[in-house]
Coordinates of C-alpha atoms and ligand atoms in Angstrom, one line a residue:
M2 CA 148.7 116.6 205.8
S3 CA 147.7 115.8 209.3
I4 CA 144.2 115.3 210.5
E5 CA 144.6 118.3 212.7
T6 CA 145.3 120.5 209.7
L7 CA 142.2 119.1 208.0
I8 CA 140.0 119.9 211.0
E9 CA 141.4 123.4 211.3
N10 CA 140.9 124.1 207.6
P11 CA 137.3 125.0 207.1
S12 CA 137.5 124.6 203.3
I13 CA 137.7 120.8 203.9
P14 CA 134.6 119.9 205.9
L15 CA 135.4 116.7 207.7
K16 CA 131.7 115.7 208.1
S17 CA 128.5 117.2 207.0
A18 CA 127.2 119.6 209.5
P19 CA 124.9 118.0 212.2
V20 CA 121.9 119.8 210.8
H21 CA 119.5 117.5 209.2
N22 CA 118.0 117.8 205.7
S23 CA 114.3 117.5 206.3
E24 CA 113.7 118.5 202.7
F25 CA 114.3 115.0 201.5
S26 CA 111.2 113.7 199.6
Q27 CA 110.8 110.0 199.1
D28 CA 108.2 110.6 196.4
R29 CA 110.6 112.8 194.3
F30 CA 113.2 110.1 194.7
D31 CA 110.9 107.3 193.6
D32 CA 109.8 109.4 190.5
S33 CA 113.3 109.4 189.1
V34 CA 115.4 106.5 190.4
M35 CA 114.7 103.0 189.1
A36 CA 112.9 100.9 191.6
T37 CA 115.5 98.1 191.7
Y38 CA 115.7 98.1 195.5
G39 CA 113.1 97.4 198.1
R40 CA 114.3 100.2 200.3
F41 CA 113.5 100.8 204.0
P42 CA 111.9 104.2 204.5
L43 CA 115.1 105.7 205.8
A44 CA 117.5 108.3 204.4
L45 CA 120.9 108.5 206.1
E46 CA 122.8 111.7 206.1
R47 CA 126.0 111.4 208.2
G48 CA 127.9 108.9 210.2
E49 CA 130.7 108.6 212.8
G50 CA 132.2 105.3 213.9
C51 CA 129.4 102.8 214.2
R52 CA 126.7 105.4 214.4
V53 CA 124.7 107.1 211.6
W54 CA 122.0 109.8 211.6
D55 CA 119.0 110.1 209.3
T56 CA 117.6 113.2 207.6
Q57 CA 115.4 113.7 210.6
G58 CA 118.4 113.8 212.9
R59 CA 117.6 110.4 214.5
E60 CA 120.6 108.3 215.6
Y61 CA 121.1 104.6 214.7
L62 CA 123.7 102.0 215.7
D63 CA 124.9 100.6 212.4
F64 CA 125.3 96.8 212.3
V65 CA 125.0 96.8 208.5
A66 CA 128.1 98.9 207.6
G67 CA 126.9 99.3 204.0
I68 CA 126.6 95.5 203.9
A69 CA 129.9 94.4 205.3
T70 CA 131.7 97.2 203.5
C71 CA 132.5 100.1 205.9
T72 CA 135.3 98.2 207.5
L73 CA 136.4 101.2 209.6
G74 CA 132.9 102.5 210.2
H75 CA 132.0 106.0 209.2
A76 CA 134.3 109.1 209.0
H77 CA 137.3 107.2 210.2
P78 CA 140.2 109.7 210.5
A79 CA 142.7 107.5 208.6
L80 CA 140.3 107.0 205.6
I81 CA 139.5 110.7 205.6
E82 CA 143.1 111.6 205.6
A83 CA 144.1 109.1 202.9
V84 CA 141.3 110.1 200.4
T85 CA 141.6 113.9 201.1
R86 CA 145.4 113.8 200.5
Q87 CA 145.0 111.7 197.4
I88 CA 142.2 113.7 195.7
K89 CA 144.2 116.8 196.1
K90 CA 147.2 115.2 194.5
L91 CA 145.9 112.8 191.7
H92 CA 142.7 110.8 191.7
H93 CA 142.5 109.1 188.3
V94 CA 144.9 108.6 185.4
S95 CA 144.2 105.3 183.5
N96 CA 146.0 102.0 183.4
L97 CA 147.8 103.3 180.3
Y98 CA 150.4 104.3 182.9
Y99 CA 152.0 102.9 186.1
I100 CA 150.1 103.6 189.2
P101 CA 152.5 103.3 192.2
L102 CA 149.8 103.0 194.8
Q103 CA 148.2 100.1 192.9
G104 CA 151.6 98.3 193.2
E105 CA 151.8 99.1 196.9
L106 CA 148.2 97.8 197.5
A107 CA 148.9 94.6 195.5
K108 CA 152.1 94.1 197.6
W109 CA 150.1 94.4 200.8
L110 CA 147.5 92.0 199.6
I111 CA 150.1 89.4 198.4
E112 CA 152.0 89.7 201.7
H113 CA 148.7 89.1 203.7
S114 CA 147.3 86.2 201.6
C115 CA 148.2 83.2 199.5
A116 CA 148.0 85.3 196.2
D117 CA 151.0 86.1 193.9
R118 CA 149.2 88.5 191.5
V119 CA 146.4 91.0 191.7
F120 CA 144.1 92.6 189.2
F121 CA 142.0 95.7 190.4
C122 CA 138.5 96.5 189.4
N123 CA 135.5 98.3 191.1
S124 CA 133.1 95.8 192.6
G125 CA 132.4 92.3 193.7
A126 CA 130.6 91.2 190.5
E127 CA 133.5 92.7 188.4
A128 CA 136.1 90.9 190.5
N129 CA 134.2 87.6 190.0
E130 CA 133.9 88.3 186.2
G131 CA 137.7 88.6 186.2
A132 CA 138.0 85.3 188.1
I133 CA 135.7 83.6 185.6
K134 CA 137.6 84.9 182.6
L135 CA 140.9 83.9 184.1
A136 CA 139.6 80.4 184.8
R137 CA 138.2 80.0 181.3
K138 CA 141.4 81.2 179.7
Y139 CA 143.4 78.8 181.9
A140 CA 141.0 76.0 180.9
H141 CA 141.4 76.7 177.1
T142 CA 145.1 77.5 177.1
V143 CA 146.5 75.2 179.8
L144 CA 144.0 72.4 180.4
N145 CA 142.9 72.1 176.8
I146 CA 139.2 71.9 177.8
K147 CA 136.9 72.8 174.9
N148 CA 133.7 73.4 176.9
P149 CA 134.9 74.4 180.4
V150 CA 132.3 74.3 183.2
I151 CA 132.5 76.1 186.4
L152 CA 130.7 74.5 189.4
T153 CA 129.0 76.8 191.9
A154 CA 126.7 76.2 194.8
H155 CA 123.0 76.4 195.4
A156 CA 122.1 79.5 197.6
S157 CA 125.4 81.2 196.5
F158 CA 125.7 84.8 195.6
H159 CA 128.3 86.2 193.2
G160 CA 126.9 89.4 191.8
R161 CA 124.4 90.9 189.3
T162 CA 126.1 91.0 186.0
L163 CA 125.0 88.3 183.5
A164 CA 127.9 85.9 184.1
T165 CA 127.6 86.4 187.9
I166 CA 123.8 85.9 188.1
T167 CA 124.4 82.7 186.2
A168 CA 127.1 81.7 188.7
T169 CA 124.7 82.6 191.5
G170 CA 122.8 79.4 192.3
Q171 CA 119.5 81.2 193.1
P172 CA 116.8 81.2 190.4
K173 CA 115.2 84.4 191.8
Y174 CA 118.2 86.4 190.6
Q175 CA 118.0 84.9 187.1
Q176 CA 114.4 85.1 186.4
N177 CA 113.5 87.0 183.1
F178 CA 117.2 87.6 182.3
D179 CA 117.8 84.6 180.2
P180 CA 119.5 83.5 178.0
L181 CA 122.0 83.0 180.8
M182 CA 125.7 82.4 180.3
P183 CA 126.6 78.8 179.3
G184 CA 129.3 77.0 181.3
F185 CA 127.9 76.8 184.8
E186 CA 126.5 73.9 186.8
Y187 CA 125.2 73.9 190.4
V188 CA 125.8 71.6 193.4
P189 CA 124.4 71.7 196.9
Y190 CA 126.7 73.5 199.3
N191 CA 128.7 71.5 201.9
D192 CA 127.8 68.2 200.2
I193 CA 130.9 66.4 199.0
Q194 CA 129.2 63.4 197.5
A195 CA 127.0 65.5 195.2
L196 CA 130.1 67.4 194.1
E197 CA 132.1 64.3 193.2
E198 CA 129.2 62.8 191.3
T199 CA 128.8 66.0 189.3
I200 CA 132.5 66.1 188.4
T201 CA 132.3 62.4 187.3
R202 CA 129.2 63.0 185.2
L203 CA 130.6 66.1 183.4
D204 CA 134.0 64.4 182.8
A205 CA 132.2 61.7 180.9
Q206 CA 130.5 64.3 178.7
E207 CA 131.9 66.8 176.2
S208 CA 132.1 69.4 179.1
Q209 CA 134.7 69.2 181.8
V210 CA 134.9 70.9 185.1
A211 CA 137.6 73.7 184.9
A212 CA 136.9 75.4 188.2
I213 CA 134.9 75.3 191.3
L214 CA 133.6 78.7 192.6
L215 CA 132.4 78.9 196.2
E216 CA 132.1 81.2 199.1
A217 CA 134.0 80.2 202.3
L218 CA 130.8 81.2 204.1
Q219 CA 127.7 81.9 202.1
G220 CA 126.7 85.5 203.0
E221 CA 123.5 86.5 201.1
G222 CA 122.5 82.9 201.0
G223 CA 121.8 82.9 204.8
V224 CA 125.2 83.3 206.6
R225 CA 126.1 79.6 206.2
P226 CA 129.7 78.8 207.1
G227 CA 131.6 76.3 204.9
N228 CA 132.3 72.9 206.4
V229 CA 136.1 72.3 207.0
E230 CA 136.1 68.7 205.8
Y231 CA 134.1 69.6 202.7
F232 CA 136.5 72.3 201.7
Q233 CA 139.6 70.3 202.5
R234 CA 138.3 67.4 200.3
I235 CA 137.5 69.9 197.5
R236 CA 141.1 71.2 197.7
E237 CA 142.4 67.7 197.3
I238 CA 140.1 67.0 194.3
C239 CA 141.1 70.2 192.7
T240 CA 144.8 69.6 193.1
E241 CA 144.5 65.9 191.9
K242 CA 142.5 66.8 188.8
G243 CA 144.1 70.2 188.0
I244 CA 140.7 72.0 188.6
L245 CA 141.0 75.6 189.8
L246 CA 139.5 76.4 193.2
I247 CA 138.1 79.9 193.1
L248 CA 136.8 81.5 196.3
D249 CA 134.5 84.5 196.3
E250 CA 135.8 86.5 199.3
V251 CA 133.8 89.6 198.4
Q252 CA 131.8 89.5 201.7
V253 CA 134.0 87.5 204.1
G254 CA 137.5 88.7 203.1
M255 CA 139.4 91.7 204.5
G256 CA 139.2 90.8 208.1
R257 CA 135.5 90.2 208.4
T258 CA 135.8 86.7 209.9
G259 CA 138.6 87.5 212.3
H260 CA 141.2 86.4 209.8
F261 CA 142.2 88.4 206.7
W262 CA 140.5 85.9 204.5
G263 CA 137.6 83.5 204.9
Y264 CA 139.6 80.6 203.6
E265 CA 141.8 80.8 206.7
N266 CA 138.9 79.5 208.7
L267 CA 138.9 76.3 206.5
G268 CA 142.6 75.6 206.5
I269 CA 142.9 75.7 202.7
E270 CA 144.3 78.0 200.0
P271 CA 142.4 78.8 196.8
D272 CA 144.0 79.2 193.4
I273 CA 142.0 82.3 192.6
F274 CA 140.0 84.5 195.0
T275 CA 138.2 87.8 194.8
S276 CA 137.6 90.8 197.2
A277 CA 135.5 93.9 197.1
K278 CA 133.1 95.0 199.8
G279 CA 135.4 95.6 202.7
L280 CA 138.5 96.3 200.7
G281 CA 138.0 100.1 200.2
G282 CA 136.1 100.6 203.5
G283 CA 133.2 102.0 201.4
I284 CA 135.2 103.5 198.5
P285 CA 134.5 101.3 195.4
I286 CA 137.3 98.9 194.7
G287 CA 137.5 95.2 193.9
A288 CA 140.3 92.7 193.3
T289 CA 140.8 89.4 191.5
M290 CA 143.8 87.6 193.0
C291 CA 145.6 84.4 191.9
K292 CA 148.6 82.2 192.4
Q293 CA 151.4 82.6 189.9
F294 CA 150.7 79.3 188.0
C295 CA 147.3 80.4 186.8
D296 CA 148.1 84.0 186.1
V297 CA 147.5 83.5 182.3
F298 CA 146.3 87.1 181.5
K299 CA 148.4 88.9 178.9
P300 CA 148.3 92.6 177.9
G301 CA 144.9 93.3 176.3
D302 CA 143.1 90.3 177.9
H303 CA 141.2 92.2 180.6
A304 CA 140.9 95.8 181.7
S305 CA 138.9 98.3 183.7
T306 CA 138.9 102.1 183.2
F307 CA 138.5 102.9 186.9
G308 CA 140.2 99.7 188.2
G309 CA 142.8 100.5 190.8
N310 CA 142.9 104.2 190.3
P311 CA 145.0 106.2 192.8
F312 CA 142.0 107.4 194.8
A313 CA 140.5 104.0 195.4
C314 CA 144.0 102.5 196.1
A315 CA 144.7 105.2 198.6
A316 CA 141.5 104.3 200.4
A317 CA 142.1 100.6 200.3
L318 CA 145.7 101.0 201.5
S319 CA 144.6 103.0 204.5
V320 CA 142.0 100.3 205.3
C321 CA 144.7 97.6 205.1
Q322 CA 147.2 99.7 207.3
T323 CA 144.5 100.5 209.8
L324 CA 143.4 96.9 210.1
E325 CA 147.0 96.1 211.2
R326 CA 147.8 99.3 213.2
E327 CA 144.6 99.1 215.3
N328 CA 144.9 95.3 215.7
L329 CA 141.4 94.9 214.3
L330 CA 141.5 91.2 213.7
A331 CA 141.7 90.6 217.5
N332 CA 138.8 93.0 217.9
V333 CA 136.8 91.1 215.3
Q334 CA 137.4 87.8 217.1
Q335 CA 136.5 89.2 220.5
R336 CA 133.4 91.2 219.5
G337 CA 132.3 88.3 217.3
E338 CA 132.4 86.0 220.4
Q339 CA 130.6 88.5 222.5
L340 CA 127.9 89.0 219.8
R341 CA 127.3 85.3 219.3
T342 CA 127.1 84.7 223.1
G343 CA 124.5 87.5 223.4
L344 CA 122.5 86.2 220.4
R345 CA 122.6 82.6 221.8
G346 CA 121.3 84.1 225.1
L347 CA 118.4 85.6 223.1
A348 CA 117.9 82.3 221.3
S349 CA 117.5 80.4 224.6
K350 CA 115.2 83.2 225.9
Y351 CA 113.0 83.1 222.8
P352 CA 113.1 79.4 221.7
D353 CA 109.9 79.7 219.7
L354 CA 111.3 82.4 217.6
I355 CA 115.0 81.8 217.1
A356 CA 116.3 78.5 215.6
E357 CA 120.0 79.0 215.3
V358 CA 122.9 81.5 215.7
R359 CA 126.0 81.0 213.5
G360 CA 128.9 82.8 211.9
W361 CA 132.6 83.7 212.0
G362 CA 134.1 86.8 213.5
L363 CA 131.8 89.7 212.7
I364 CA 129.6 88.1 210.1
N365 CA 126.9 86.4 212.0
G366 CA 123.4 85.2 211.3
M367 CA 120.4 84.6 213.5
E368 CA 118.0 82.1 211.8
L369 CA 114.3 82.3 212.8
K370 CA 112.2 79.1 213.3
A371 CA 110.7 77.9 210.0
D372 CA 107.2 77.7 211.6
T373 CA 107.1 81.2 213.0
Q374 CA 105.1 83.9 211.2
V375 CA 107.8 86.4 211.9
T376 CA 110.2 87.2 209.0
S377 CA 113.7 88.6 209.1
T378 CA 112.3 91.8 207.5
D379 CA 109.8 92.2 210.4
I380 CA 112.7 92.1 212.9
V381 CA 114.9 94.4 210.8
K382 CA 112.0 97.0 210.6
A383 CA 111.4 96.7 214.3
A384 CA 115.1 97.2 215.0
I385 CA 115.2 100.3 212.8
A386 CA 112.3 101.7 214.8
E387 CA 114.3 101.1 218.0
G388 CA 117.5 102.7 216.5
L389 CA 119.5 99.7 215.2
L390 CA 120.4 98.9 211.6
L391 CA 120.4 95.2 210.6
V392 CA 120.1 93.5 207.2
P393 CA 118.2 90.3 206.3
A394 CA 120.1 87.4 204.5
G395 CA 117.0 85.7 203.1
P396 CA 113.5 85.5 204.6
K397 CA 114.4 83.8 207.8
V398 CA 117.9 85.0 208.6
I399 CA 119.0 88.3 210.2
R400 CA 122.6 89.2 209.4
F401 CA 125.0 91.1 211.7
V402 CA 127.9 92.8 209.9
P403 CA 129.0 95.8 212.0
P404 CA 132.1 97.8 211.2
L405 CA 135.2 95.9 212.4
I406 CA 136.0 98.8 214.8
V407 CA 132.8 98.1 216.8
S408 CA 133.3 98.3 220.6
A409 CA 132.2 96.0 223.4
E410 CA 129.8 98.7 224.6
E411 CA 128.3 99.0 221.1
I412 CA 127.8 95.2 220.9
D413 CA 126.0 95.2 224.3
K414 CA 123.9 98.2 223.2
G415 CA 123.0 96.4 219.9
L416 CA 121.9 93.3 221.7
Q417 CA 119.7 95.3 224.1
V418 CA 118.0 97.1 221.2
L419 CA 117.6 93.9 219.3
E420 CA 115.8 92.4 222.3
K421 CA 113.4 95.3 222.3
A422 CA 112.8 94.8 218.6
I423 CA 112.1 91.1 219.2
A424 CA 109.7 91.9 222.0
A425 CA 107.9 94.3 219.6
V426 CA 107.3 91.6 216.9
I427 CA 106.6 88.4 218.8
P428 CA 102.9 87.6 218.7
Ligands
LIG516 C1 128.1 91.5 197.5 C2 128.7 90.3 196.9 C3 129.0 90.2 195.6 C4 128.7 91.4 194.6 O1 129.4 92.5 194.9 P1 129.0 93.9 194.1 O2 130.1 94.8 194.6 O3 127.6 94.2 194.6 O4 129.1 93.6 192.7 C5 129.6 89.1 195.1 N1 129.8 88.1 195.9 C6 129.5 88.1 197.2 C7 129.9 86.9 198.1 C8 128.9 89.2 197.8 O5 128.6 89.2 199.1

């Protein structure tokens, strides 16, 4: 079905009508939904491209994209067409049967990465759980390690399930949820000496390092890019010792950095890697991918009811095809340069406020000076008031992760609005 047919057919509304729902009540919401999120007082109702509108009808430029998730922005015709077509045909069946679209999506991912095999699930945490299970099974059945340990980094983020909060090297996510999962040890990020010492120490004990799980660029932990020499040395160590290198590509994969995968920025290939956020462009889907040599899963080892259902695969395939058709990687590289140049301009204009600007492609961070009173949340709130959505990455870093379709005009507009927000918060 063509997009024109969809537009002409009133039974398939393409977008919610541009009338706003002023009946939304924050109190009623808070009475019934668990307070797990510190939400900004904002309820969004519809979107188009890089713009969203709230229930009051106010317009915002969206540099959050559902936290690096809405790859194609909002209401992209290709995504609308793909999911509309698929839900009318067949949306869910179970992995009891073959799902042709899952095979097509896996093929695309394999052709555009170093992976040989793919397992589909629904989220980043679940994709990392799959990677952890795969690495543990490999350790037991191939490496003959009795107490396999997975090394992860301080300030990392790998999800909110019990195994993935344990993998996450940030105590604030673990507090009150113990006992945590055994089999994880932490090392400082980008510090090769500490890593080598930890491997040596563990090898001398009953436990042995089976895998190293890292982000190519730490997203939640403050938009910290991995160091090329560090990752290249890790790759050598892993290959020498038979340790699996697992990369969590949940936030940086799927074109976010201007390459399909974050590891391409580091000139290495992982043995196992995961994807989720950007993969379905906002429709929930995750993937655990690996090289053939460590694909040790057999029927019955791992499963997911929703994983890779036809609906989610149709969405992800349309995201993949649109990335290529619209040449979005080039856009990500150019808009990323433009954004960092603008942010660096602001950094030199406000040297008492801004310490550093860093990032790859369209995942960028602006770190505030440690000695300023201003927090990332202050800036984000001021930006919302001016009509720009941003997201903190820790107390001092503001993260910029717009849709990958963002235009040069929208980047300029975002920078102008950000400057207004900065002017509003500086003492
Ligand atoms: C968001 C994120 C996760 C968790 O993904 P969910 O879909 O929320 O489970 C895991 N790892 C990284 C690097 C992330 O950014």
